[in-house]
Tab-separated table of C-alpha atoms (C1' of nucleotides) in Angstrom:
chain	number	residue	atom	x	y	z
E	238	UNK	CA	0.000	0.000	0.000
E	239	UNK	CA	1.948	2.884	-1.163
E	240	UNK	CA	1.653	6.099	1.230
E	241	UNK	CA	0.136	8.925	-0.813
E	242	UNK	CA	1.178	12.861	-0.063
E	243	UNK	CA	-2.157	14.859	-0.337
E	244	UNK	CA	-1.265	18.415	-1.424
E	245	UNK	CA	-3.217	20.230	0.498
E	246	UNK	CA	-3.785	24.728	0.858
E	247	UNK	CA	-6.143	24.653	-1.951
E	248	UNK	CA	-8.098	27.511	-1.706
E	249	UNK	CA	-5.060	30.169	-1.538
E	250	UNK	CA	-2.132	31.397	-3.738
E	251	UNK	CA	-0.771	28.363	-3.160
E	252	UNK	CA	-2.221	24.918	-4.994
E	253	UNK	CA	-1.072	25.538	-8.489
E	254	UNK	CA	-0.412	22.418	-9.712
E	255	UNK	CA	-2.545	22.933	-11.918
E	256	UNK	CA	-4.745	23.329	-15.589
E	257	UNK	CA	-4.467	27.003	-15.654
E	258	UNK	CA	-0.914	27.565	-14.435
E	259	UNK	CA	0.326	26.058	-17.937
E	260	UNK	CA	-2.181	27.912	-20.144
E	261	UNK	CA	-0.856	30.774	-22.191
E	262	UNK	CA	-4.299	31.986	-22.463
E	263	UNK	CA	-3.814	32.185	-18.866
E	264	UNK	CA	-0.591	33.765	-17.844
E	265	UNK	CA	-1.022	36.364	-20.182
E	266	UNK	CA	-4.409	37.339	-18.686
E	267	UNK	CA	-2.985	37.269	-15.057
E	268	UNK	CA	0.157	39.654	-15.973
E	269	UNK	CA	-2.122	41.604	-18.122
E	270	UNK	CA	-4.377	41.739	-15.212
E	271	UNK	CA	-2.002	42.584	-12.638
E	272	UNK	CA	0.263	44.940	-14.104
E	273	UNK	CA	-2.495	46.796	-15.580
E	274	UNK	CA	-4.265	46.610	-12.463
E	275	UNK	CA	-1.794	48.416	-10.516
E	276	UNK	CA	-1.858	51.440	-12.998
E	277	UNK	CA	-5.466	51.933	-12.535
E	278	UNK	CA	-5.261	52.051	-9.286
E	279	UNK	CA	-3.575	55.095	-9.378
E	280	UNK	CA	-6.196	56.673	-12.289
E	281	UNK	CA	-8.344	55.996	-10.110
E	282	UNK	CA	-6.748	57.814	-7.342
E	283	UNK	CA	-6.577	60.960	-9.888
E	284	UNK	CA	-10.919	60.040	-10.748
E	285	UNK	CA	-9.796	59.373	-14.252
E	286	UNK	CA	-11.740	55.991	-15.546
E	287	UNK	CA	-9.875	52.977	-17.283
E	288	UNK	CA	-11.613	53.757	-21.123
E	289	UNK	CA	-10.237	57.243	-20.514
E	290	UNK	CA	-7.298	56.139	-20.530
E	291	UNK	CA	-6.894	53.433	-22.851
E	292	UNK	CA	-8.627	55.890	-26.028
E	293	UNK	CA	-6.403	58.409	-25.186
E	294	UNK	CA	-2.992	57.008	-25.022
E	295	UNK	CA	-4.536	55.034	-28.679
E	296	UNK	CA	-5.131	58.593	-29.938
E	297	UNK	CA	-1.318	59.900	-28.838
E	298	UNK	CA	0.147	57.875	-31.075
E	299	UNK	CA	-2.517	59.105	-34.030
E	300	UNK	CA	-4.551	61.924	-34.276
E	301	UNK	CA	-7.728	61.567	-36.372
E	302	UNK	CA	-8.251	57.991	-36.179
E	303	UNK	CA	-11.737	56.586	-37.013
E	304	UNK	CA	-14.208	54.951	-34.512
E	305	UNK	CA	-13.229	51.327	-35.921
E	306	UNK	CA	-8.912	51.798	-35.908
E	307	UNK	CA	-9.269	53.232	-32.644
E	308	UNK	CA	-11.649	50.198	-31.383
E	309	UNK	CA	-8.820	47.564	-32.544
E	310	UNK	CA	-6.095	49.483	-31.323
E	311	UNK	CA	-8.012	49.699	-28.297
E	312	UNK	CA	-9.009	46.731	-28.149
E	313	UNK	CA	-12.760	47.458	-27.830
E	314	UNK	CA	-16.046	46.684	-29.456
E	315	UNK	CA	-16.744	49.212	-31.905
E	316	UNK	CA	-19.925	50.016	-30.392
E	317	UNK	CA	-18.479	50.623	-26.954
E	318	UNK	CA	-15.818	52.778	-28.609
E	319	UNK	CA	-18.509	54.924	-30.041
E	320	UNK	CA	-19.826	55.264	-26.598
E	321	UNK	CA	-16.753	55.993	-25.103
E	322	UNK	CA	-15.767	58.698	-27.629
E	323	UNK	CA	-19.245	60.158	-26.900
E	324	UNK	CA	-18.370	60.895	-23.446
E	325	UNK	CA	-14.614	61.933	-24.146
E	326	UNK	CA	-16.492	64.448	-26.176
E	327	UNK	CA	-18.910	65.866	-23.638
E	328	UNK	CA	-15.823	66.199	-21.307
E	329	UNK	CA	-14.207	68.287	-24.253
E	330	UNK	CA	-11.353	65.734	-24.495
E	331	UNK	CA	-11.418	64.673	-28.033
E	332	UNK	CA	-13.662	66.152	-30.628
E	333	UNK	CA	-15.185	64.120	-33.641
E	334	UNK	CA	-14.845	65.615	-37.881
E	335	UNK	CA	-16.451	64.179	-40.654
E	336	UNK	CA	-13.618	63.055	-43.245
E	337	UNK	CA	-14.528	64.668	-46.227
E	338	UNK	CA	-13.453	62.118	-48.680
E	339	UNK	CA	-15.175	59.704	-46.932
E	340	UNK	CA	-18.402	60.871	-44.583
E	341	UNK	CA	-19.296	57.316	-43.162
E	342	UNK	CA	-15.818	57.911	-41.301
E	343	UNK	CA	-15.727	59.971	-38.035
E	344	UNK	CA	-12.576	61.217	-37.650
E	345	UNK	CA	-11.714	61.719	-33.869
E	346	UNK	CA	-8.748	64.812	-32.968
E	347	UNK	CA	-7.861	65.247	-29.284
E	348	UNK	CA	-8.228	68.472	-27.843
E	349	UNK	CA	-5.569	70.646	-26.184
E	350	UNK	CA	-7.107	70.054	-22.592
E	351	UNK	CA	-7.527	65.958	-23.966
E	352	UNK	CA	-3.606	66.634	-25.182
E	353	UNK	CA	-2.854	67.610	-21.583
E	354	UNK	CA	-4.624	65.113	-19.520
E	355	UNK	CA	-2.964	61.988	-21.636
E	356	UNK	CA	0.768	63.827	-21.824
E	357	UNK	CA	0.744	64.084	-17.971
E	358	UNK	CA	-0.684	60.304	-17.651
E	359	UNK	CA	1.996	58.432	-20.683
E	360	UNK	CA	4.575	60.118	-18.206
E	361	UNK	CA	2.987	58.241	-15.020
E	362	UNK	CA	2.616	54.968	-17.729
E	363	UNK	CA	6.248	55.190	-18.477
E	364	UNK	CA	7.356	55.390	-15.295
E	365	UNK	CA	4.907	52.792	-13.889
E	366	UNK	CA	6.688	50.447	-16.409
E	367	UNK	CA	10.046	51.375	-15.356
E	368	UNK	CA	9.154	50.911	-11.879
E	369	UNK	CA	7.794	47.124	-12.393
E	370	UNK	CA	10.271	46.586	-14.925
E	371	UNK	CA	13.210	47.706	-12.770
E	372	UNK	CA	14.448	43.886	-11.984
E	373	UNK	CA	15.013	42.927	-15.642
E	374	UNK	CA	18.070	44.291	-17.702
E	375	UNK	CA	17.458	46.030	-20.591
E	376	UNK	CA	17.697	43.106	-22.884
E	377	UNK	CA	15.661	40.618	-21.446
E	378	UNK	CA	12.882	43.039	-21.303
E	379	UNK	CA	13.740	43.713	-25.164
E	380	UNK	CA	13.405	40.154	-25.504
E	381	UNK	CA	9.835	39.443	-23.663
E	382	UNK	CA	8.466	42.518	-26.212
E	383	UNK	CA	9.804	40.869	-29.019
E	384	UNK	CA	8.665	37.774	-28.148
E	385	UNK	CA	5.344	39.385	-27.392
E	386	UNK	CA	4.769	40.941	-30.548
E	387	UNK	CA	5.803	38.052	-32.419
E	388	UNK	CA	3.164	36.279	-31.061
E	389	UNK	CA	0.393	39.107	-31.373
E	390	UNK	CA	1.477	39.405	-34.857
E	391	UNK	CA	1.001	35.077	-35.644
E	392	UNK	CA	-2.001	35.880	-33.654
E	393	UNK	CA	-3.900	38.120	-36.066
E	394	UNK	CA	-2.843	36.409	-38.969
E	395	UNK	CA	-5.020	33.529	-37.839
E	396	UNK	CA	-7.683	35.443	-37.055
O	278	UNK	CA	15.249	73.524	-44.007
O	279	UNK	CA	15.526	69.295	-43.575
O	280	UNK	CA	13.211	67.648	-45.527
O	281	UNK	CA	10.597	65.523	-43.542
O	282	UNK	CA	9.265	62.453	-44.113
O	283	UNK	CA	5.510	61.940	-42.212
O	284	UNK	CA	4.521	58.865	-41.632
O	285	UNK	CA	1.047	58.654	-42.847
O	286	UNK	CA	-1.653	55.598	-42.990
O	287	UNK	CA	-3.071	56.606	-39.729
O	288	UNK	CA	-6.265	54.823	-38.934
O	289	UNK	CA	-5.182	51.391	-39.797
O	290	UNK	CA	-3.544	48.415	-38.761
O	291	UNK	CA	0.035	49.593	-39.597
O	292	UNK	CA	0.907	53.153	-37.742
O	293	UNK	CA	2.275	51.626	-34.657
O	294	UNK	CA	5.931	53.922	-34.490
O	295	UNK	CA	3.724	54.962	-30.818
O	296	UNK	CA	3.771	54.600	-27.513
O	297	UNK	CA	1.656	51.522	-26.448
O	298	UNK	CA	3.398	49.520	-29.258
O	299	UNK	CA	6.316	49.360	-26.763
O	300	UNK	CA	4.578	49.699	-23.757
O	301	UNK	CA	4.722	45.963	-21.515
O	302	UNK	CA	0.962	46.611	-20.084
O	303	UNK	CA	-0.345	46.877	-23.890
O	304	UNK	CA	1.367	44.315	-25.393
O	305	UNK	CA	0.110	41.677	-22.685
O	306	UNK	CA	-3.632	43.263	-22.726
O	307	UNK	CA	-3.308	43.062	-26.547
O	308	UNK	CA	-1.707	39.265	-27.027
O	309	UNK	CA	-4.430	38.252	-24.274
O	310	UNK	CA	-7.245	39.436	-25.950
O	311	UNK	CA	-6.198	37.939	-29.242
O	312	UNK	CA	-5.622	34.650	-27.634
O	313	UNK	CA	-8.574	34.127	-25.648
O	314	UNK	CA	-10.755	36.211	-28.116
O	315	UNK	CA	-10.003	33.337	-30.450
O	316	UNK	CA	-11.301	30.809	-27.507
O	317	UNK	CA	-14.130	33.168	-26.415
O	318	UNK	CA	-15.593	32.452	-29.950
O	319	UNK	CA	-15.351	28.764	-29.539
O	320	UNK	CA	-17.577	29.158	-26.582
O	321	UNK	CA	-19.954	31.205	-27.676
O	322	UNK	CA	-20.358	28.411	-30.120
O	323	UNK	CA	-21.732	26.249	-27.889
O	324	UNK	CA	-23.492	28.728	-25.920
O	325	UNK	CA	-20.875	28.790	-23.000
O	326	UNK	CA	-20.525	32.145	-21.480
O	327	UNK	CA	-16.639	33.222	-20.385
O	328	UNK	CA	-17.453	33.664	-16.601
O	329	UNK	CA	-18.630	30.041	-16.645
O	330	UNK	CA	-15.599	28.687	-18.375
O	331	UNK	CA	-13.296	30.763	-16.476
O	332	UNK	CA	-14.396	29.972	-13.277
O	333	UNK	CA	-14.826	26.343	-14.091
O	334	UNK	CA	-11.535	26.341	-15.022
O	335	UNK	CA	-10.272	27.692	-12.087
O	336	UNK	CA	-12.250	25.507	-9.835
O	337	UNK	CA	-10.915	22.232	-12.330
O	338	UNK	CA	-7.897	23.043	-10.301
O	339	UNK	CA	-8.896	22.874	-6.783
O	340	UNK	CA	-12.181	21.563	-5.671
O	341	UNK	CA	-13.915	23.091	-2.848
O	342	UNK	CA	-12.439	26.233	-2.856
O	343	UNK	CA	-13.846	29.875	-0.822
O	344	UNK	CA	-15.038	32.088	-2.814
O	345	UNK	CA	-12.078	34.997	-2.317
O	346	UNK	CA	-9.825	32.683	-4.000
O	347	UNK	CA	-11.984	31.696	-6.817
O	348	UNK	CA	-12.022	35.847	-7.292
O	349	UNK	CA	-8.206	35.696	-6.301
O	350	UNK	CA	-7.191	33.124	-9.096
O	351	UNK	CA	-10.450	33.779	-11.480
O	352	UNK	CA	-9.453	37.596	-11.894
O	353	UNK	CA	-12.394	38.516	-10.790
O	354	UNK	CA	-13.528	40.434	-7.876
O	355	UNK	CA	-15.336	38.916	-4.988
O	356	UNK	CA	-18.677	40.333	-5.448
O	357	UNK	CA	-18.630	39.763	-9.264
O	358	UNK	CA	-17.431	35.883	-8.384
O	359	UNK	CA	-20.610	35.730	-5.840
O	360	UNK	CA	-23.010	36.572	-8.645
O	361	UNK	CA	-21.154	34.431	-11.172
O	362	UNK	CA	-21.146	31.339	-8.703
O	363	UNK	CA	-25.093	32.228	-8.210
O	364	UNK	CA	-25.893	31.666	-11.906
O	365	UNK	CA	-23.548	28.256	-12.229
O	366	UNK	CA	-25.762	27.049	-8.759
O	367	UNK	CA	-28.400	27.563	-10.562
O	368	UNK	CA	-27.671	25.853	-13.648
O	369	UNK	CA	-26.466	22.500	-11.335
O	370	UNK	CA	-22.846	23.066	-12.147
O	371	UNK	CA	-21.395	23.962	-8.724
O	372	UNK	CA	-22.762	23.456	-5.593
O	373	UNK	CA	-21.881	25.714	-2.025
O	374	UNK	CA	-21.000	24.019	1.166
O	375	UNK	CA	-20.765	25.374	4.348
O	376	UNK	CA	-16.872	24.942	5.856
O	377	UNK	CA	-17.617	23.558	9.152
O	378	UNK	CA	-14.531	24.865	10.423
O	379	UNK	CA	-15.015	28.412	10.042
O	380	UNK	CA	-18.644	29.263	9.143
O	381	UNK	CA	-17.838	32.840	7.044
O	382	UNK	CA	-16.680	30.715	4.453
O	383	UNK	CA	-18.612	29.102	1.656
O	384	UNK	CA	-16.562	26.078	0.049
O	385	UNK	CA	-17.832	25.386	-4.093
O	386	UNK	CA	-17.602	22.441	-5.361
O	387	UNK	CA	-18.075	21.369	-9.110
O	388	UNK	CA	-21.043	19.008	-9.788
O	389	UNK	CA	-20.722	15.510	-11.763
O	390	UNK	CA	-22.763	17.551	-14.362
O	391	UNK	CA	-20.385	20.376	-14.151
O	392	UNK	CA	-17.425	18.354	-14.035
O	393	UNK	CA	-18.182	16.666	-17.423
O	394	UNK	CA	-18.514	20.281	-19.107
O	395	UNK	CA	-15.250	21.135	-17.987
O	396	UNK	CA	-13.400	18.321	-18.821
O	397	UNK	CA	-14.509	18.372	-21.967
O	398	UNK	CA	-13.837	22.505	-22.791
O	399	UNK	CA	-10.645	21.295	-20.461
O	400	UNK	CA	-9.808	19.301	-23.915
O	401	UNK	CA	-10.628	22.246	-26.283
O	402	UNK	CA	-8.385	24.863	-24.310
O	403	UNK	CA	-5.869	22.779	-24.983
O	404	UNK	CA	-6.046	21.724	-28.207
O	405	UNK	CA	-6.741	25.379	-29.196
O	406	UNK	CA	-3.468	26.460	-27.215
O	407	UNK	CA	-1.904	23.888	-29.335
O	408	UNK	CA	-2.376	25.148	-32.438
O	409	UNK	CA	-2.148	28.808	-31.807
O	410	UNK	CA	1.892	27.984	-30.744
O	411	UNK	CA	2.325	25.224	-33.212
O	412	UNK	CA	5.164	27.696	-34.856
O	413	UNK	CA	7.068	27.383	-32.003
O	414	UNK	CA	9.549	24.944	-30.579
O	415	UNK	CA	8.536	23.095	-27.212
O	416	UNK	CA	11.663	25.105	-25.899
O	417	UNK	CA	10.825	28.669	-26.773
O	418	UNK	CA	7.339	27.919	-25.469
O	419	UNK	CA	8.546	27.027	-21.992
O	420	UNK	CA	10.962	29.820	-21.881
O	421	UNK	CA	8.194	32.082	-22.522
O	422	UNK	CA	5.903	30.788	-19.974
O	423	UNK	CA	8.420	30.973	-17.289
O	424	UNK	CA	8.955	34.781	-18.047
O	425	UNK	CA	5.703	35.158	-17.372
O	426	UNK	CA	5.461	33.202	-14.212
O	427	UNK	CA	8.117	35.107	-12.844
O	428	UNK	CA	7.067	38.464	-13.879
O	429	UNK	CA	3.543	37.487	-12.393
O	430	UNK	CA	5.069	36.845	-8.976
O	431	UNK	CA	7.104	39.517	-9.158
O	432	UNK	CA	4.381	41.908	-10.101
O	433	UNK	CA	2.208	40.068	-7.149
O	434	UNK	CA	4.545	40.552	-4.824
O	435	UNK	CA	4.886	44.498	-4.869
O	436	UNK	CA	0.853	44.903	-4.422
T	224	DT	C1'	-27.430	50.969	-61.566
T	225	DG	C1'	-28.023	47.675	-57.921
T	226	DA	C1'	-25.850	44.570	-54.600
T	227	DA	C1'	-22.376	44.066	-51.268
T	228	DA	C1'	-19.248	46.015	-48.035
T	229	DT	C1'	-17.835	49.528	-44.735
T	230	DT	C1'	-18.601	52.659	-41.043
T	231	DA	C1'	-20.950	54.515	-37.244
T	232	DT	C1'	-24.790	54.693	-34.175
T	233	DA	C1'	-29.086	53.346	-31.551
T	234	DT	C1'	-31.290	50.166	-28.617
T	235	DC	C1'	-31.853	46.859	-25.093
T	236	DA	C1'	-30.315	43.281	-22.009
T	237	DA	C1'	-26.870	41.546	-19.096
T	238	DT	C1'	-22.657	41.763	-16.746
T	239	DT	C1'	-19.519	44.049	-13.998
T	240	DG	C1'	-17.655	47.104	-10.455
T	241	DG	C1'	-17.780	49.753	-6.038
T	242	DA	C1'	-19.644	50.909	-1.662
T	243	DA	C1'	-22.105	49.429	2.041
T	244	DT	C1'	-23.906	45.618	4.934
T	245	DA	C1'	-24.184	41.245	7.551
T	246	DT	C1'	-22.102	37.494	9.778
T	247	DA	C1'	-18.339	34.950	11.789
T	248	DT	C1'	-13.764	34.708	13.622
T	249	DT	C1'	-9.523	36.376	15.554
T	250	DT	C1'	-6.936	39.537	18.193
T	251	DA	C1'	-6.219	42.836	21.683
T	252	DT	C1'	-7.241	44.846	26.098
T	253	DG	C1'	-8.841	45.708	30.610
J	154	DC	C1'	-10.800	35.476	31.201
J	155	DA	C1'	-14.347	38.229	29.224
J	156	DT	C1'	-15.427	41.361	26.112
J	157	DA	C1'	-14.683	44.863	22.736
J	158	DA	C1'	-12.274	46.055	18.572
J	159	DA	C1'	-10.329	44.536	14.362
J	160	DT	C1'	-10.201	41.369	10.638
J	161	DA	C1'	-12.021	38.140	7.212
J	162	DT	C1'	-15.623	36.498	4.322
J	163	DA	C1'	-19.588	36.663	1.610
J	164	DT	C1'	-23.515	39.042	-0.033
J	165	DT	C1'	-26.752	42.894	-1.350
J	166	DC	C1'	-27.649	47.003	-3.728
J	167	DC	C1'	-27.179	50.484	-7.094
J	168	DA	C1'	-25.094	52.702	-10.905
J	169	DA	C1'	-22.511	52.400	-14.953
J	170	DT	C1'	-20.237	50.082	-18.453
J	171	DT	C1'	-20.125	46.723	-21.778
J	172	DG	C1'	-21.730	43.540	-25.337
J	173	DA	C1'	-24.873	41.834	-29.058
J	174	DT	C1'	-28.028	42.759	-32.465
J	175	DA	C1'	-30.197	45.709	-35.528
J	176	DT	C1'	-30.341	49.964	-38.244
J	177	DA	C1'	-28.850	53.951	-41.070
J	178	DA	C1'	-25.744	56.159	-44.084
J	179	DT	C1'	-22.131	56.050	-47.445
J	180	DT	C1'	-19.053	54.012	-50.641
J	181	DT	C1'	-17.304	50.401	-53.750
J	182	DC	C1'	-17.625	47.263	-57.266
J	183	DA	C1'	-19.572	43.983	-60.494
DNA sequence: TGAAATTATATCAATTGGAATATATTTATG
DNA sequence: CATAAATATATTCCAATTGATATAATTTCA
């Protein structure tokens, strides 16, 4: 009769012999989760909201994107990026144009107050990264990105 | 006077000389929602909502777990996991039971019916993971999961 | 020109999040 | 040791966001 070990501490951080602590699917959502988490904690601490956020650092890196590029970039629905923009716009953030070669596109421009708000938070991003990033050299950070966008590259492909 | 060259094609998939295409918190958020977008599809296939695969998933892992650490694991928060664990009650495919122990908590335990649905989206998770990093080696694969486990424990242990 | 595709929005239901509450347990204090 | 304060756990309640489907407007193309 061979004596058996039961692993017990299931139900705590512990207990992770298991399924879901193999699954890409699933360590990308938890470091996603947490090190995202941890930068909305402190938007939230300044009353700005998560969506906020997210459209406007999409919009730095283009002005006058439409509702759908900045959805993808964003990663949202295009319907809740529609929303969104709606109340970015009320708050005098952003401001929608119709394209003239095209008017099915909305073209959406951030403001100069919308041009402050996200300036001041990419500098709180950045160092936010830094800080969470600060045990990894250089390269081996380089490395995980690459390794990253490889992947979210194969990704799309597929899709 | 320099001549300058803009880069144009704003709006679209390319355009990404910007900040979140370098930034760690985006790339995660964006290779997690490609991955398990591709899953969440599969589900919704069979009329399986996320919250029930996700937390049947977690609980696959450790039966008879509190409901804080299905949140905890589930990345979910506790009230959100309460309502989520109401509706799979419901539906027979978890059941609550009292911990005798210590009477605040409420242990949940996956039913035979419940346990059969799992194992079997269990065996699509996987496959799917399968083919999504069929391109690369067994090697590269681990390395990149144990980046992420580390940065994960890292990134828990400063919260 | 008419059909198909693209883009954005409106509408409605359902999920999620946050604050407050209730109950049980543990710790501290006189 | 008894009892009050602090902690842990789960739930309720309300507001707000999100998602899915359907619709409207414009453009493209066959």
């Amino acid at each position: 009769m061979p004596k058996t070990v039961v692993k017990e501490e299931v139900g705590d951080k512990a207990a992770d012999a298991s399924f879901i602590s193999d699954y890409l699917p699933y360590l990308l959502a938890h470091a996603s989760h947490l090190i995202s988490g941890q930068f909305h904690d402190q938007l939230r601490a300044r009353g700005i909201s998560v969506s906020t956020w997210r459209l406007l650092a999409t919009l730095s890196s283009g002005d006058g994107m439409t509702i759908g590029a900045l959805a993808r970039i964003g990663l949202y629905n295009q319907p809740t990026t529609t929303k969104i923009i709606d109340r970015l716009e009320e708050t005098g953030l952003v401001e929608r144009r119709q394209d003239e070669k095209d008017r099915r596109k909305a073209l959406v421009f951030i403001t100069a107050q919308g041009r402050a708000m996200v300036d001041d938070l990419l500098g709180e991003a950045k160092a936010h990264e830094a800080k969470v990033t600060a045990s990894y050299t250089p390269e081996e950070m380089a490395t995980l990105k690459r390794v990253l966008r490889t992947l979210i590259s194969r990704l799309e492909d597929d899709a």
